[in-house]
């Protein structure tokens, strides 16, 4: 799951980026509002975590502009303690949730999962496909109740495919979901992970559409 974090405080931003990465998210961290807006316009994110007080372009303006152009990304704003006016302005400006600083990382991760779940139209957190059950919060995949151990990248790929079941997902989309922008991606990295997934799950779960991408049927 790919997140856009827009936070100018270097210590807080670094802590959030690191913590959310460890929680299994792919994080792109932008340190001012203009960078954040450019990133949002250029890429698809599953969720944006947005500070309000930002250099170059404040968070509220960024949010209002994004909504005015039809961008539907789920947005969680980070606000200063007791700044009720900020919370109201943020929610009215198109945010879906807010969290007061200092941020509890576990709570932030849980709220992001809840927001992205709702955005995909699911009330329940667990994704099911035949006998497979993928639980994003527990980072756990089971088949008929038996756990199938996956690496974090394999888990991320399967999560993305199951969340988009019935739709073709391109290799580029999977690379972005896995790595964000910051890392150079080995050109066959996705194929290697898919190969390992097929060994663990059987070859019938993930279909390859040659030259197009990958598909898990609904
Ligand atoms: Ca700030």
PDB file of C-alpha atoms and ligand atoms in Angstrom:
ATOM      1  CA  UNK A   1       0.000   0.000   0.000  1.00  0.00           C
ATOM      2  CA  UNK A   2       1.493   3.269  -1.104  1.00  0.00           C
ATOM      3  CA  UNK A   3       1.366   6.372   1.086  1.00  0.00           C
ATOM      4  CA  UNK A   4       2.171   9.995   0.457  1.00  0.00           C
ATOM      5  CA  UNK A   5       3.476  11.636   3.622  1.00  0.00           C
ATOM      6  CA  UNK A   6       3.712  15.443   3.542  1.00  0.00           C
ATOM      7  CA  UNK A   7       5.454  16.691   6.675  1.00  0.00           C
ATOM      8  CA  UNK A   8       8.108  19.394   6.964  1.00  0.00           C
ATOM      9  CA  UNK A   9       9.385  18.580  10.465  1.00  0.00           C
ATOM     10  CA  UNK A  10      12.507  16.499   9.726  1.00  0.00           C
ATOM     11  CA  UNK A  11      12.467  14.509  12.961  1.00  0.00           C
ATOM     12  CA  UNK A  12       8.752  13.752  12.940  1.00  0.00           C
ATOM     13  CA  UNK A  13       8.748  13.095   9.206  1.00  0.00           C
ATOM     14  CA  UNK A  14      11.664  10.699   9.447  1.00  0.00           C
ATOM     15  CA  UNK A  15      10.053   8.903  12.387  1.00  0.00           C
ATOM     16  CA  UNK A  16       6.732   8.546  10.568  1.00  0.00           C
ATOM     17  CA  UNK A  17       8.331   7.453   7.299  1.00  0.00           C
ATOM     18  CA  UNK A  18      10.420   4.827   9.066  1.00  0.00           C
ATOM     19  CA  UNK A  19       7.633   3.622  11.341  1.00  0.00           C
ATOM     20  CA  UNK A  20       5.056   3.368   8.565  1.00  0.00           C
ATOM     21  CA  UNK A  21       7.543   1.512   6.353  1.00  0.00           C
ATOM     22  CA  UNK A  22       8.079  -0.972   9.166  1.00  0.00           C
ATOM     23  CA  UNK A  23       4.295  -1.308   9.430  1.00  0.00           C
ATOM     24  CA  UNK A  24       4.289  -2.545   5.822  1.00  0.00           C
ATOM     25  CA  UNK A  25       3.471   0.618   3.887  1.00  0.00           C
ATOM     26  CA  UNK A  26       5.452   2.022   0.975  1.00  0.00           C
ATOM     27  CA  UNK A  27       6.061   5.642   1.943  1.00  0.00           C
ATOM     28  CA  UNK A  28       6.927   8.608  -0.275  1.00  0.00           C
ATOM     29  CA  UNK A  29       7.873  11.495   2.021  1.00  0.00           C
ATOM     30  CA  UNK A  30       7.640  15.068   0.744  1.00  0.00           C
ATOM     31  CA  UNK A  31       8.844  17.901   2.945  1.00  0.00           C
ATOM     32  CA  UNK A  32       6.866  20.870   1.631  1.00  0.00           C
ATOM     33  CA  UNK A  33       3.419  21.515   0.240  1.00  0.00           C
ATOM     34  CA  UNK A  34       4.500  22.200  -3.338  1.00  0.00           C
ATOM     35  CA  UNK A  35       6.395  18.905  -3.540  1.00  0.00           C
ATOM     36  CA  UNK A  36       3.414  17.158  -2.024  1.00  0.00           C
ATOM     37  CA  UNK A  37       1.052  18.628  -4.585  1.00  0.00           C
ATOM     38  CA  UNK A  38       3.354  17.661  -7.456  1.00  0.00           C
ATOM     39  CA  UNK A  39       3.633  14.098  -6.157  1.00  0.00           C
ATOM     40  CA  UNK A  40      -0.110  13.799  -5.736  1.00  0.00           C
ATOM     41  CA  UNK A  41      -0.726  14.995  -9.273  1.00  0.00           C
ATOM     42  CA  UNK A  42       1.843  12.618 -10.742  1.00  0.00           C
ATOM     43  CA  UNK A  43       1.096   9.328  -8.975  1.00  0.00           C
ATOM     44  CA  UNK A  44      -1.670   7.212  -7.519  1.00  0.00           C
ATOM     45  CA  UNK A  45      -1.520   6.839  -3.750  1.00  0.00           C
ATOM     46  CA  UNK A  46      -3.689   4.749  -1.478  1.00  0.00           C
ATOM     47  CA  UNK A  47      -3.650   7.412   1.223  1.00  0.00           C
ATOM     48  CA  UNK A  48      -2.119  10.801   2.007  1.00  0.00           C
ATOM     49  CA  UNK A  49      -0.963  11.789   5.500  1.00  0.00           C
ATOM     50  CA  UNK A  50      -0.889  15.565   5.485  1.00  0.00           C
ATOM     51  CA  UNK A  51       0.557  18.111   7.886  1.00  0.00           C
ATOM     52  CA  UNK A  52      -1.216  21.477   7.739  1.00  0.00           C
ATOM     53  CA  UNK A  53       1.591  23.926   8.553  1.00  0.00           C
ATOM     54  CA  UNK A  54       3.918  23.472   5.567  1.00  0.00           C
ATOM     55  CA  UNK A  55       6.382  25.691   3.687  1.00  0.00           C
ATOM     56  CA  UNK A  56       5.657  26.830   0.097  1.00  0.00           C
ATOM     57  CA  UNK A  57       2.043  25.620   0.132  1.00  0.00           C
ATOM     58  CA  UNK A  58       0.009  25.024   3.276  1.00  0.00           C
ATOM     59  CA  UNK A  59      -1.716  21.688   3.751  1.00  0.00           C
ATOM     60  CA  UNK A  60      -5.244  23.018   3.674  1.00  0.00           C
ATOM     61  CA  UNK A  61      -4.735  24.755   0.340  1.00  0.00           C
ATOM     62  CA  UNK A  62      -3.097  21.624  -1.065  1.00  0.00           C
ATOM     63  CA  UNK A  63      -6.085  19.575   0.085  1.00  0.00           C
ATOM     64  CA  UNK A  64      -8.723  21.953  -1.281  1.00  0.00           C
ATOM     65  CA  UNK A  65      -6.980  22.178  -4.637  1.00  0.00           C
ATOM     66  CA  UNK A  66      -6.674  18.390  -4.876  1.00  0.00           C
ATOM     67  CA  UNK A  67     -10.377  17.939  -4.145  1.00  0.00           C
ATOM     68  CA  UNK A  68     -11.324  20.683  -6.602  1.00  0.00           C
ATOM     69  CA  UNK A  69      -9.548  18.734  -9.355  1.00  0.00           C
ATOM     70  CA  UNK A  70     -11.463  15.583  -8.435  1.00  0.00           C
ATOM     71  CA  UNK A  71      -8.666  13.772  -6.589  1.00  0.00           C
ATOM     72  CA  UNK A  72     -10.325  11.182  -4.334  1.00  0.00           C
ATOM     73  CA  UNK A  73      -7.325   9.938  -2.360  1.00  0.00           C
ATOM     74  CA  UNK A  74      -8.176   9.238   1.291  1.00  0.00           C
ATOM     75  CA  UNK A  75      -6.567  11.971   3.404  1.00  0.00           C
ATOM     76  CA  UNK A  76      -5.633  11.965   7.069  1.00  0.00           C
ATOM     77  CA  UNK A  77      -4.470  15.307   8.413  1.00  0.00           C
ATOM     78  CA  UNK A  78      -2.035  15.792  11.275  1.00  0.00           C
ATOM     79  CA  UNK A  79      -2.994  18.712  13.485  1.00  0.00           C
ATOM     80  CA  UNK A  80      -1.509  20.487  16.465  1.00  0.00           C
ATOM     81  CA  UNK A  81      -2.967  19.720  19.869  1.00  0.00           C
ATOM     82  CA  UNK A  82      -6.289  21.421  20.595  1.00  0.00           C
ATOM     83  CA  UNK A  83      -6.444  23.203  17.259  1.00  0.00           C
ATOM     84  CA  UNK A  84     -10.171  22.579  16.840  1.00  0.00           C
ATOM     85  CA  UNK A  85     -10.492  25.184  14.095  1.00  0.00           C
ATOM     86  CA  UNK A  86      -7.814  23.326  12.090  1.00  0.00           C
ATOM     87  CA  UNK A  87      -9.645  20.027  12.447  1.00  0.00           C
ATOM     88  CA  UNK A  88     -12.920  21.526  11.269  1.00  0.00           C
ATOM     89  CA  UNK A  89     -11.281  23.352   8.367  1.00  0.00           C
ATOM     90  CA  UNK A  90      -9.439  20.175   7.389  1.00  0.00           C
ATOM     91  CA  UNK A  91     -12.504  17.955   7.463  1.00  0.00           C
ATOM     92  CA  UNK A  92     -14.585  20.553   5.633  1.00  0.00           C
ATOM     93  CA  UNK A  93     -11.743  20.934   3.147  1.00  0.00           C
ATOM     94  CA  UNK A  94     -12.020  17.282   2.176  1.00  0.00           C
ATOM     95  CA  UNK A  95     -10.005  15.329   4.745  1.00  0.00           C
ATOM     96  CA  UNK A  96     -11.380  11.955   5.825  1.00  0.00           C
ATOM     97  CA  UNK A  97      -9.798  11.775   9.253  1.00  0.00           C
ATOM     98  CA  UNK A  98      -7.377  13.621  11.504  1.00  0.00           C
ATOM     99  CA  UNK A  99      -4.909  12.775  14.216  1.00  0.00           C
ATOM    100  CA  UNK A 100      -3.528  15.115  16.861  1.00  0.00           C
ATOM    101  CA  UNK A 101       0.233  15.399  17.339  1.00  0.00           C
ATOM    102  CA  UNK A 102       2.150  13.818  18.972  1.00  0.00           C
ATOM    103  CA  UNK A 103       1.109  10.902  16.800  1.00  0.00           C
ATOM    104  CA  UNK A 104       0.810   7.358  18.078  1.00  0.00           C
ATOM    105  CA  UNK A 105       2.247   5.275  15.257  1.00  0.00           C
ATOM    106  CA  UNK A 106       0.095   2.188  15.834  1.00  0.00           C
ATOM    107  CA  UNK A 107      -3.037   4.313  15.830  1.00  0.00           C
ATOM    108  CA  UNK A 108      -1.942   6.128  12.687  1.00  0.00           C
ATOM    109  CA  UNK A 109      -1.313   2.828  10.876  1.00  0.00           C
ATOM    110  CA  UNK A 110      -4.701   1.463  11.969  1.00  0.00           C
ATOM    111  CA  UNK A 111      -6.503   4.604  10.820  1.00  0.00           C
ATOM    112  CA  UNK A 112      -4.770   4.475   7.443  1.00  0.00           C
ATOM    113  CA  UNK A 113      -5.859   0.850   7.021  1.00  0.00           C
ATOM    114  CA  UNK A 114      -9.427   1.820   7.916  1.00  0.00           C
ATOM    115  CA  UNK A 115      -9.442   4.714   5.441  1.00  0.00           C
ATOM    116  CA  UNK A 116      -8.069   2.676   2.550  1.00  0.00           C
ATOM    117  CA  UNK A 117     -10.507  -0.138   3.325  1.00  0.00           C
ATOM    118  CA  UNK A 118     -13.440   2.231   3.068  1.00  0.00           C
ATOM    119  CA  UNK A 119     -12.010   3.699  -0.124  1.00  0.00           C
ATOM    120  CA  UNK A 120     -12.065   0.200  -1.619  1.00  0.00           C
ATOM    121  CA  UNK A 121     -15.668  -0.216  -0.481  1.00  0.00           C
ATOM    122  CA  UNK A 122     -14.966  -2.891   2.091  1.00  0.00           C
ATOM    123  CA  UNK A 123     -16.266  -2.863   5.613  1.00  0.00           C
ATOM    124  CA  UNK A 124     -14.141  -5.781   6.739  1.00  0.00           C
ATOM    125  CA  UNK A 125     -10.359  -5.644   6.886  1.00  0.00           C
ATOM    126  CA  UNK A 126      -9.700  -9.184   5.697  1.00  0.00           C
ATOM    127  CA  UNK A 127      -9.419  -9.981   1.978  1.00  0.00           C
ATOM    128  CA  UNK A 128     -10.660 -13.391   0.903  1.00  0.00           C
ATOM    129  CA  UNK A 129     -10.047 -15.324  -2.267  1.00  0.00           C
ATOM    130  CA  UNK A 130     -11.234 -18.916  -2.345  1.00  0.00           C
ATOM    131  CA  UNK A 131      -9.613 -20.592   0.638  1.00  0.00           C
ATOM    132  CA  UNK A 132      -7.099 -17.757   1.049  1.00  0.00           C
ATOM    133  CA  UNK A 133      -7.535 -15.103   3.746  1.00  0.00           C
ATOM    134  CA  UNK A 134      -5.210 -12.125   3.844  1.00  0.00           C
ATOM    135  CA  UNK A 135      -5.277 -10.012   6.997  1.00  0.00           C
ATOM    136  CA  UNK A 136      -3.422  -6.701   6.445  1.00  0.00           C
ATOM    137  CA  UNK A 137      -3.464  -5.686  10.118  1.00  0.00           C
ATOM    138  CA  UNK A 138      -1.893  -8.947  11.289  1.00  0.00           C
ATOM    139  CA  UNK A 139       0.269  -9.179   8.153  1.00  0.00           C
ATOM    140  CA  UNK A 140      -0.864 -12.750   7.809  1.00  0.00           C
ATOM    141  CA  UNK A 141      -1.991 -15.017   4.987  1.00  0.00           C
ATOM    142  CA  UNK A 142      -3.805 -18.281   5.636  1.00  0.00           C
ATOM    143  CA  UNK A 143      -5.275 -21.027   3.453  1.00  0.00           C
ATOM    144  CA  UNK A 144      -7.986 -23.096   5.105  1.00  0.00           C
ATOM    145  CA  UNK A 145      -6.737 -21.653   8.390  1.00  0.00           C
ATOM    146  CA  UNK A 146      -3.096 -22.656   7.855  1.00  0.00           C
ATOM    147  CA  UNK A 147      -0.578 -19.856   7.730  1.00  0.00           C
ATOM    148  CA  UNK A 148       1.450 -19.421   4.527  1.00  0.00           C
ATOM    149  CA  UNK A 149       4.636 -17.491   5.333  1.00  0.00           C
ATOM    150  CA  UNK A 150       5.328 -14.652   2.872  1.00  0.00           C
ATOM    151  CA  UNK A 151       8.124 -12.121   2.617  1.00  0.00           C
ATOM    152  CA  UNK A 152       7.026  -8.514   3.082  1.00  0.00           C
ATOM    153  CA  UNK A 153       7.281  -7.857  -0.687  1.00  0.00           C
ATOM    154  CA  UNK A 154       5.316 -10.983  -1.561  1.00  0.00           C
ATOM    155  CA  UNK A 155       2.687  -9.927   0.949  1.00  0.00           C
ATOM    156  CA  UNK A 156       2.523  -6.417  -0.528  1.00  0.00           C
ATOM    157  CA  UNK A 157       2.097  -7.753  -4.073  1.00  0.00           C
ATOM    158  CA  UNK A 158      -0.622 -10.206  -3.091  1.00  0.00           C
ATOM    159  CA  UNK A 159      -2.376  -7.525  -1.037  1.00  0.00           C
ATOM    160  CA  UNK A 160      -2.399  -5.170  -4.015  1.00  0.00           C
ATOM    161  CA  UNK A 161      -3.682  -7.868  -6.375  1.00  0.00           C
ATOM    162  CA  UNK A 162      -6.444  -9.018  -4.012  1.00  0.00           C
ATOM    163  CA  UNK A 163      -7.515  -5.429  -3.278  1.00  0.00           C
ATOM    164  CA  UNK A 164      -7.872  -4.999  -7.056  1.00  0.00           C
ATOM    165  CA  UNK A 165      -9.389  -8.428  -7.774  1.00  0.00           C
ATOM    166  CA  UNK A 166     -11.126  -8.506 -11.131  1.00  0.00           C
ATOM    167  CA  UNK A 167      -8.908  -5.755 -12.527  1.00  0.00           C
ATOM    168  CA  UNK A 168      -5.644  -6.087 -14.415  1.00  0.00           C
ATOM    169  CA  UNK A 169      -2.685  -4.674 -12.480  1.00  0.00           C
ATOM    170  CA  UNK A 170       0.358  -3.680 -14.522  1.00  0.00           C
ATOM    171  CA  UNK A 171       3.922  -4.449 -13.510  1.00  0.00           C
ATOM    172  CA  UNK A 172       4.576  -0.695 -13.230  1.00  0.00           C
ATOM    173  CA  UNK A 173       1.690  -0.350 -10.770  1.00  0.00           C
ATOM    174  CA  UNK A 174       3.071  -3.191  -8.671  1.00  0.00           C
ATOM    175  CA  UNK A 175       6.551  -1.642  -8.730  1.00  0.00           C
ATOM    176  CA  UNK A 176       5.117   1.642  -7.524  1.00  0.00           C
ATOM    177  CA  UNK A 177       3.064  -0.065  -4.837  1.00  0.00           C
ATOM    178  CA  UNK A 178       6.192  -1.871  -3.657  1.00  0.00           C
ATOM    179  CA  UNK A 179       8.947   0.655  -3.953  1.00  0.00           C
ATOM    180  CA  UNK A 180       7.577   4.167  -4.395  1.00  0.00           C
ATOM    181  CA  UNK A 181       9.974   6.472  -6.162  1.00  0.00           C
ATOM    182  CA  UNK A 182      12.986   6.406  -3.961  1.00  0.00           C
ATOM    183  CA  UNK A 183      14.490   3.093  -4.916  1.00  0.00           C
ATOM    184  CA  UNK A 184      15.970   1.846  -8.143  1.00  0.00           C
ATOM    185  CA  UNK A 185      13.960  -1.220  -9.078  1.00  0.00           C
ATOM    186  CA  UNK A 186      15.556  -4.299 -10.538  1.00  0.00           C
ATOM    187  CA  UNK A 187      13.667  -4.781 -13.809  1.00  0.00           C
ATOM    188  CA  UNK A 188      12.528  -8.324 -13.066  1.00  0.00           C
ATOM    189  CA  UNK A 189      11.959  -7.908  -9.309  1.00  0.00           C
ATOM    190  CA  UNK A 190       8.184  -8.151  -9.617  1.00  0.00           C
ATOM    191  CA  UNK A 191       8.388 -11.289 -11.777  1.00  0.00           C
ATOM    192  CA  UNK A 192      10.634 -12.920  -9.191  1.00  0.00           C
ATOM    193  CA  UNK A 193       8.185 -12.190  -6.364  1.00  0.00           C
ATOM    194  CA  UNK A 194       5.247 -13.416  -8.462  1.00  0.00           C
ATOM    195  CA  UNK A 195       7.176 -16.591  -9.210  1.00  0.00           C
ATOM    196  CA  UNK A 196       7.704 -17.198  -5.487  1.00  0.00           C
ATOM    197  CA  UNK A 197       4.065 -16.441  -4.751  1.00  0.00           C
ATOM    198  CA  UNK A 198       2.953 -19.015  -7.321  1.00  0.00           C
ATOM    199  CA  UNK A 199       5.187 -21.617  -5.735  1.00  0.00           C
ATOM    200  CA  UNK A 200       3.501 -20.972  -2.400  1.00  0.00           C
ATOM    201  CA  UNK A 201      -0.084 -20.478  -3.580  1.00  0.00           C
ATOM    202  CA  UNK A 202      -0.281 -22.661  -6.681  1.00  0.00           C
ATOM    203  CA  UNK A 203      -0.155 -21.379 -10.223  1.00  0.00           C
ATOM    204  CA  UNK A 204      -3.880 -20.732 -10.665  1.00  0.00           C
ATOM    205  CA  UNK A 205      -4.347 -17.793  -8.250  1.00  0.00           C
ATOM    206  CA  UNK A 206      -2.393 -15.128 -10.144  1.00  0.00           C
ATOM    207  CA  UNK A 207      -2.855 -15.043 -13.905  1.00  0.00           C
ATOM    208  CA  UNK A 208      -0.365 -13.383 -16.249  1.00  0.00           C
ATOM    209  CA  UNK A 209      -1.783 -11.454 -19.187  1.00  0.00           C
ATOM    210  CA  UNK A 210       1.228 -11.300 -21.421  1.00  0.00           C
ATOM    211  CA  UNK A 211       2.350  -7.751 -22.178  1.00  0.00           C
ATOM    212  CA  UNK A 212      -0.425  -6.321 -19.995  1.00  0.00           C
ATOM    213  CA  UNK A 213      -0.066  -7.334 -16.359  1.00  0.00           C
ATOM    214  CA  UNK A 214      -1.437  -9.594 -13.677  1.00  0.00           C
ATOM    215  CA  UNK A 215      -4.931 -10.549 -12.647  1.00  0.00           C
ATOM    216  CA  UNK A 216      -6.593 -12.233  -9.711  1.00  0.00           C
ATOM    217  CA  UNK A 217     -10.154 -13.051 -10.662  1.00  0.00           C
ATOM    218  CA  UNK A 218     -12.965 -11.819  -8.466  1.00  0.00           C
TER     219      UNK A 218
HETATM  220 CA1  LIG B   1       4.582  21.556   9.950  1.00  0.00          CA
END
